[in-house]
Amino acid sequence: MNFSGCGCLLFLPTKVAVSTSILSNSKRWEFLWMWLPKLEYDHSMDERKSLSRFINLNMPLHRAPVIESLRLNFSHGYTGSVTPEDVRQWVALAVTRFLRELSLDLTSEDNPTKLPSSLYTCKSLVILELKGSNLVDVHRTSCLPSLKTLLLQGVLYADQKSLHKLLSSCPVLEDLFVEQYGCESEHFLEAVSVIVPSLQRLTLKLCRGYFFHRLVINTPSLKYFKIEDYTYEHTNGIDDDDYSFYSDDMPKLEEMEVHSTYLDIQNFALYREGIVLSQLRRLKLCSCTINWSKLLVRLLKDSPNLQELEIHLDGDHTNICEDPPVCWENELACVPDCLLSSLQTFKWTRIYGSPKEVDLVKYVLRNARCLKTATILFRSISYSALEEDELEMVIQDLSLSSRGSKDAKLVFV
Ligand SMILES: *[C@@H]1O[C@H](CO)[C@@H](O)[C@H](O)[C@H]1NC(C)=O
Ligand SMILES: *[C@@H]1O[C@H](CO)[C@@H](O)[C@H](O)[C@H]1NC(C)=O
């Protein structure tokens, strides 16, 4: 059989191919669809209520020896004719065709979609993305020997061990993204343990509510780590003693982003006291973190090769914290190595404008010997510590303040 005839279709969205197949009676289109290695469907294709019939009739006849990817998006709910059982069957079928990538974005008002157990032993799967009401239900014998990328966004877990079992079945996993939507549901995890020796990138977005209370990270190969850890209510309704966060050494860490409304840096172990983050090049810290400036001081001291530092405020955190920063001259009496030898870019966006914050900017400008650019964005006046005329003066003051690097450019945006 000659495959070249459908080469031009490989990059044609399946959507177009399928609609054409459904809408026209052309046997030729239907024939070509049979060979598409990438299958993608969403609710917009179901207007004529014929999608599930079409797929159900044709998928078993689908002839591409390998289904590269199957992407289903019913994030607006199962409208029309598609049911969770259909999705289950299509996934089961795709798994038998050396599936490499599966992406499911589902919403269902009723029960979450339970995926076929064969998915969790799929040897060929490299990328798995599950969004919305997928039920992650992993059995003991699961094994995903090729899985490198795993995204679990707002999914539900059959039991408290499901995530752990899933991660334990991925020996070569490199990139993991886990987000829990909301804080309270029987399907949410009370504790998250990420113990994955091969992991290089980790993004966690977790809501610390009445359920979730423990996070353990053991990822010695990690290069990129982003954590968003926010409380359900921005009140003190949660017993802090009930929450623990422990992470082991990450000697290869190059980039870190911390957006958290709660990091008790006394008890908190983003990393242990005494550890040097020698590979850390880029750091981004949300200034809504409680005691964020203490965390910053510690990170500056412990990251001798830091090149890029960004302090910013997440858009949806504005009303939470006006946590006054520490007094820099005391905390950083001894200038951290990264300022003396590596920091090139400093960015602070949506700065509140309090005198201590302005002091920090001056401190960096004065001490950073290799600084190339400092970029400052003040918050809009209504959310700022400064009046319009004060702002002008602060800008003037900063522009004239002394610089440790004669090449440093100061930019106000
Ligand atoms: C699914 O479709 C919605 C809107 O139609 C879109 O916002 C969402 O990003 C899509 N999901 C994926 C995984 O592409
Ligand atoms: C913030 O710092 C203050 C002063 O060191 C300390 O008393 C307080 O417990 C800290 N809060 C958190 C949540 O770490």
XYZ file of C-alpha atoms and ligand atoms in Angstrom:
441
model
C 0.000 0.000 0.000
C 1.292 3.420 -0.941
C 1.079 5.923 1.951
C 2.335 8.915 0.048
C -1.080 9.596 -1.401
C -2.344 10.838 1.938
C 0.822 12.652 2.983
C -0.835 16.016 2.547
C -3.599 14.980 4.910
C -1.322 14.247 7.799
C -1.271 17.855 8.825
C -4.799 18.613 7.855
C -6.796 18.904 11.070
C -8.822 15.761 11.563
C -11.692 18.086 12.186
C -11.690 19.129 8.567
C -11.117 15.639 7.363
C -13.882 14.218 9.506
C -16.442 16.871 8.723
C -15.715 16.373 5.108
C -16.141 12.669 5.578
C -19.380 13.085 7.428
C -20.805 15.701 5.169
C -19.830 14.350 1.843
C -20.592 10.928 0.674
C -17.291 10.787 -0.977
C -15.808 7.385 -0.516
C -12.443 8.908 -1.233
C -12.503 11.145 1.861
C -13.662 8.319 3.991
C -10.867 6.225 2.667
C -8.307 8.910 3.390
C -9.572 9.412 6.933
C -8.870 5.764 7.574
C -5.184 6.463 7.312
C -4.887 9.602 9.396
C -2.448 8.929 12.223
C -3.626 11.945 14.222
C -7.223 12.000 15.332
C -8.792 15.039 16.901
C -12.423 15.634 17.749
C -14.356 18.218 19.673
C -17.928 19.147 20.374
C -18.117 21.547 17.456
C -18.010 18.586 15.145
C -21.007 17.015 16.777
C -23.585 19.466 15.571
C -25.183 16.978 13.307
C -25.215 14.367 16.051
C -23.374 12.090 13.759
C -19.902 12.209 15.249
C -20.234 9.248 17.570
C -21.949 7.187 14.919
C -19.224 8.086 12.488
C -16.410 7.260 14.876
C -18.064 4.157 16.213
C -18.555 2.836 12.715
C -15.180 3.842 11.413
C -12.727 3.684 14.249
C -12.594 -0.123 14.321
C -11.860 0.046 10.615
C -9.242 2.717 11.040
C -6.191 1.442 9.251
C -3.183 3.552 10.184
C -0.808 1.065 11.769
C 0.057 3.579 14.455
C -2.293 6.147 15.932
C 0.130 8.927 16.752
C -2.334 10.909 18.769
C -5.920 10.919 19.874
C -7.249 14.238 21.120
C -10.806 14.555 22.318
C -12.213 17.806 23.584
C -15.681 17.746 25.082
C -14.895 20.411 27.646
C -18.311 21.955 27.056
C -19.917 18.738 28.173
C -21.029 15.712 26.285
C -23.367 17.330 23.898
C -25.032 15.620 21.043
C -24.446 11.977 20.677
C -21.134 11.327 22.412
C -21.240 9.523 25.758
C -18.528 8.708 28.310
C -18.814 5.094 27.195
C -17.906 6.149 23.645
C -14.805 7.928 24.881
C -13.836 4.879 26.887
C -14.147 2.650 23.870
C -12.252 4.954 21.540
C -9.402 5.207 24.015
C -9.362 1.424 24.442
C -9.170 1.015 20.700
C -6.471 3.626 20.221
C -4.392 1.937 22.919
C -4.281 -1.200 20.771
C -2.759 0.865 17.926
C 0.513 1.880 19.550
C -0.918 5.181 20.731
C 1.781 7.735 21.501
C -0.210 10.727 22.680
C -3.599 10.952 24.366
C -5.308 14.200 25.293
C -8.753 14.236 26.859
C -10.492 17.410 27.956
C -13.841 16.392 29.365
C -16.600 17.899 31.413
C -19.499 15.941 32.647
C -22.159 17.003 35.064
C -22.740 13.460 36.194
C -20.071 10.901 36.730
C -16.467 11.383 35.763
C -15.355 9.346 32.800
C -13.564 6.227 33.872
C -10.825 5.377 31.439
C -10.119 1.815 30.343
C -7.606 0.018 32.515
C -5.579 -0.902 29.410
C -4.576 2.775 29.206
C -2.427 2.335 32.304
C -0.398 -0.441 30.732
C 0.056 1.182 27.337
C 3.681 0.578 26.415
C 3.787 3.087 23.558
C 2.262 6.091 25.342
C 4.667 9.053 25.573
C 2.298 11.942 26.349
C -0.812 11.745 28.496
C -2.925 14.823 29.132
C -6.092 14.503 31.156
C -8.196 17.546 31.883
C -11.502 17.839 33.647
C -13.728 15.037 34.719
C -11.522 12.100 34.043
C -11.382 9.594 36.834
C -7.830 8.491 37.470
C -8.151 4.923 38.650
C -4.865 3.105 38.518
C -4.427 -0.539 39.318
C -1.439 -2.111 40.958
C 0.001 -3.701 37.856
C -0.045 -0.531 35.800
C 3.076 0.322 33.856
C 3.744 3.136 31.409
C 7.334 2.455 30.389
C 7.545 5.187 27.717
C 5.580 7.990 29.356
C 7.575 11.213 29.452
C 4.917 13.900 29.827
C 1.952 13.738 32.169
C -0.602 16.476 32.722
C -3.408 16.052 35.238
C -5.528 19.163 35.372
C -8.621 19.164 37.524
C -9.016 15.408 37.273
C -10.590 13.265 39.953
C -8.880 10.431 41.723
C -10.521 7.105 42.492
C -8.698 6.862 45.795
C -5.988 8.576 47.805
C -3.273 6.347 46.342
C -4.188 6.838 42.680
C -1.670 9.555 41.879
C 1.085 7.798 43.738
C 0.364 4.542 41.902
C 0.332 6.347 38.581
C 3.655 8.079 39.211
C 5.207 4.857 40.405
C 4.367 3.275 37.066
C 6.257 5.868 35.037
C 9.975 5.047 35.194
C 11.070 7.627 32.592
C 8.710 10.491 33.366
C 10.331 13.888 32.714
C 7.576 16.448 32.815
C 4.713 16.495 35.306
C 1.918 19.006 35.744
C -0.652 18.498 38.494
C -3.439 20.901 39.288
C -6.350 20.381 41.636
C -9.405 22.502 41.001
C -10.940 23.802 44.192
C -10.287 22.345 47.574
C -13.004 20.077 48.705
C -14.272 16.936 47.143
C -14.108 13.294 48.033
C -12.029 12.801 44.890
C -9.351 15.313 45.866
C -6.076 14.284 47.326
C -5.280 14.899 50.973
C -1.604 14.502 50.333
C 0.590 14.631 47.270
C 3.865 12.756 47.017
C 5.973 13.271 43.952
C 8.752 10.728 44.165
C 10.103 10.437 40.637
C 13.867 10.088 40.143
C 13.715 10.866 36.398
C 11.602 14.011 36.679
C 13.035 17.190 35.146
C 10.072 19.574 35.140
C 7.428 19.827 37.814
C 4.475 22.188 38.039
C 2.114 21.931 40.981
C -0.995 24.022 41.482
C -2.542 22.963 44.697
C -5.212 24.374 46.880
C -4.497 23.988 50.526
C -7.925 23.524 51.948
C -9.465 21.469 54.663
C -8.540 18.314 52.821
C -5.126 18.849 51.366
C -2.426 18.966 53.986
C 0.787 17.282 52.953
C 3.189 17.661 50.096
C 6.334 15.601 49.695
C 8.728 16.042 46.816
C 11.650 13.821 46.020
C 12.933 14.611 42.537
C 16.729 14.644 42.400
C 16.908 15.337 38.637
C 14.606 18.320 38.678
C 15.623 21.320 36.563
C 12.414 23.326 36.614
C 10.073 23.651 39.566
C 6.955 25.762 39.745
C 4.651 25.750 42.698
C 1.381 27.552 43.168
C 0.003 26.804 46.528
C -2.923 28.870 47.606
C -5.490 28.699 50.344
C -9.127 28.181 49.645
C -10.210 31.125 51.714
C -7.917 34.026 52.295
C -8.678 33.881 55.960
C -7.056 32.184 58.855
C -9.539 29.358 58.898
C -6.887 26.769 58.324
C -4.736 25.272 60.970
C -1.215 25.822 59.708
C 0.195 23.110 61.896
C -1.804 20.708 59.839
C 0.153 21.405 56.721
C 3.540 20.090 55.900
C 5.703 20.477 52.875
C 8.892 18.600 52.492
C 11.244 18.410 49.579
C 14.537 16.634 49.150
C 17.611 18.061 47.485
C 17.326 19.261 43.914
C 20.972 19.734 42.973
C 20.218 20.298 39.274
C 17.554 22.932 39.732
C 17.971 25.723 37.168
C 14.683 27.539 37.353
C 12.143 28.021 40.091
C 8.833 29.828 40.319
C 7.088 30.246 43.642
C 3.559 31.606 43.799
C 2.223 30.852 47.158
C 0.022 32.500 49.682
C 1.505 30.320 52.300
C 5.069 29.429 52.904
C 6.017 29.293 56.493
C 9.690 29.655 55.929
C 10.519 28.712 59.476
C 9.016 25.260 59.159
C 8.813 25.081 55.485
C 11.220 22.988 53.540
C 11.227 24.128 49.948
C 14.762 23.083 50.462
C 16.737 22.298 53.556
C 18.847 24.773 55.438
C 22.441 24.660 54.275
C 21.733 23.575 50.732
C 23.338 25.550 47.933
C 21.327 25.855 44.741
C 24.410 26.041 42.611
C 22.648 25.565 39.271
C 19.774 27.956 39.894
C 19.796 30.559 37.117
C 16.248 31.887 37.081
C 14.008 32.688 40.012
C 10.509 34.092 39.957
C 8.765 34.833 43.201
C 5.274 36.112 43.785
C 5.289 38.886 46.346
C 2.076 37.661 47.905
C 3.878 34.828 49.615
C 3.692 35.426 53.327
C 7.125 36.547 54.431
C 8.155 36.503 50.776
C 11.059 38.817 51.381
C 12.541 36.434 53.945
C 12.314 33.668 51.414
C 13.947 35.955 48.865
C 16.818 36.771 51.199
C 17.404 33.093 51.773
C 17.260 32.267 48.089
C 19.642 35.077 47.192
C 22.135 33.818 49.738
C 21.806 30.213 48.597
C 21.919 30.757 44.818
C 25.436 31.914 43.991
C 24.910 31.727 40.218
C 21.526 33.347 39.851
C 21.243 35.342 36.612
C 17.606 36.390 36.441
C 15.428 37.490 39.313
C 11.810 38.418 38.959
C 9.509 39.539 41.726
C 5.943 39.934 40.664
C 2.434 39.887 41.944
C -0.103 37.493 40.510
C -3.123 39.302 39.180
C -5.541 37.489 41.433
C -3.478 37.937 44.571
C -3.689 41.741 44.751
C -6.011 41.964 47.681
C -4.181 39.491 49.833
C -0.893 40.791 50.941
C 0.728 44.017 51.742
C 3.325 42.097 53.636
C 6.095 44.577 54.407
C 9.465 43.338 53.265
C 12.406 42.851 55.549
C 15.003 45.490 56.165
C 17.570 44.728 53.481
C 20.555 46.402 55.036
C 20.295 44.140 58.064
C 19.340 40.949 56.331
C 21.853 41.315 53.538
C 24.660 43.085 55.354
C 26.946 40.723 53.521
C 26.164 41.080 49.821
C 25.137 37.715 48.309
C 27.505 36.200 45.765
C 24.963 36.244 42.983
C 24.785 40.018 43.137
C 28.545 40.313 43.023
C 29.102 37.932 40.170
C 26.116 36.658 38.221
C 22.845 38.588 38.393
C 22.144 40.199 35.019
C 18.422 40.769 34.963
C 16.221 42.096 37.714
C 12.539 42.614 37.198
C 9.889 43.685 39.661
C 6.396 43.984 38.372
C 3.429 45.495 40.150
C 5.527 46.824 42.978
C 3.476 48.381 45.772
C 5.928 51.193 46.315
C 6.521 51.156 50.063
C 9.814 52.696 51.250
C 11.258 49.289 52.118
C 10.502 47.984 48.668
C 12.162 50.993 47.096
C 15.135 50.275 49.373
C 15.382 46.777 47.938
C 15.482 48.129 44.403
C 18.251 50.528 45.407
C 20.096 47.740 47.173
C 20.094 45.610 44.033
C 21.109 48.531 41.806
C 23.933 49.457 44.143
C 25.328 45.963 44.631
C 24.726 44.013 41.446
C 28.033 44.269 39.627
C 26.991 42.497 36.410
C 23.500 43.892 36.133
C 22.388 44.666 32.588
C 18.740 45.549 33.044
C 16.447 46.370 35.903
C 12.798 46.647 34.945
C 10.304 48.154 37.340
C 6.557 48.320 36.966
C 4.627 50.178 39.645
C 1.094 49.188 40.479
C -1.635 51.458 39.231
C -2.118 54.363 41.605
C -5.349 53.093 43.123
C -3.573 49.970 44.402
C -0.302 51.651 45.189
C 1.332 52.978 48.332
C 2.189 56.095 46.348
C 0.278 59.163 45.224
C 0.825 60.389 41.696
C 3.401 63.049 42.650
C 5.178 60.699 45.058
C 5.519 58.187 42.286
C 7.301 60.762 40.137
C 9.704 61.441 42.969
C 10.419 57.787 43.593
C 11.153 57.257 39.919
C 13.466 60.253 39.956
C 15.147 59.013 43.091
C 15.726 55.538 41.644
C 17.023 56.918 38.366
C 19.693 58.864 40.238
C 20.587 56.149 42.717
C 24.035 54.630 42.529
C 24.763 51.597 40.355
C 27.164 48.753 40.960
C 27.357 48.114 37.242
C 27.980 51.015 34.923
C 26.172 49.177 32.119
C 22.986 48.700 34.092
C 19.902 50.023 32.362
C 16.945 50.984 34.507
C 13.617 50.750 32.754
C 10.213 51.812 34.075
C 7.316 50.231 32.307
C -10.878 22.428 24.560
O -11.666 23.444 23.989
C -11.789 24.614 24.794
C -12.717 25.601 24.119
O -13.381 25.083 23.056
C -10.420 25.215 24.997
O -10.502 26.347 25.845
C -9.501 24.185 25.633
O -8.184 24.713 25.755
C -9.456 22.930 24.781
N -8.669 21.912 25.480
C -7.517 21.434 25.030
C -6.851 20.380 25.849
O -7.008 21.798 23.983
C 6.606 35.644 59.230
O 7.681 36.220 59.915
C 7.408 36.555 61.248
C 8.593 37.278 61.816
O 9.763 36.527 61.663
C 7.062 35.311 62.028
O 6.738 35.645 63.362
C 5.875 34.640 61.366
O 5.613 33.404 62.005
C 6.168 34.369 59.910
N 4.991 33.839 59.298
C 5.022 32.793 58.513
C 3.708 32.309 58.010
O 6.072 32.265 58.223
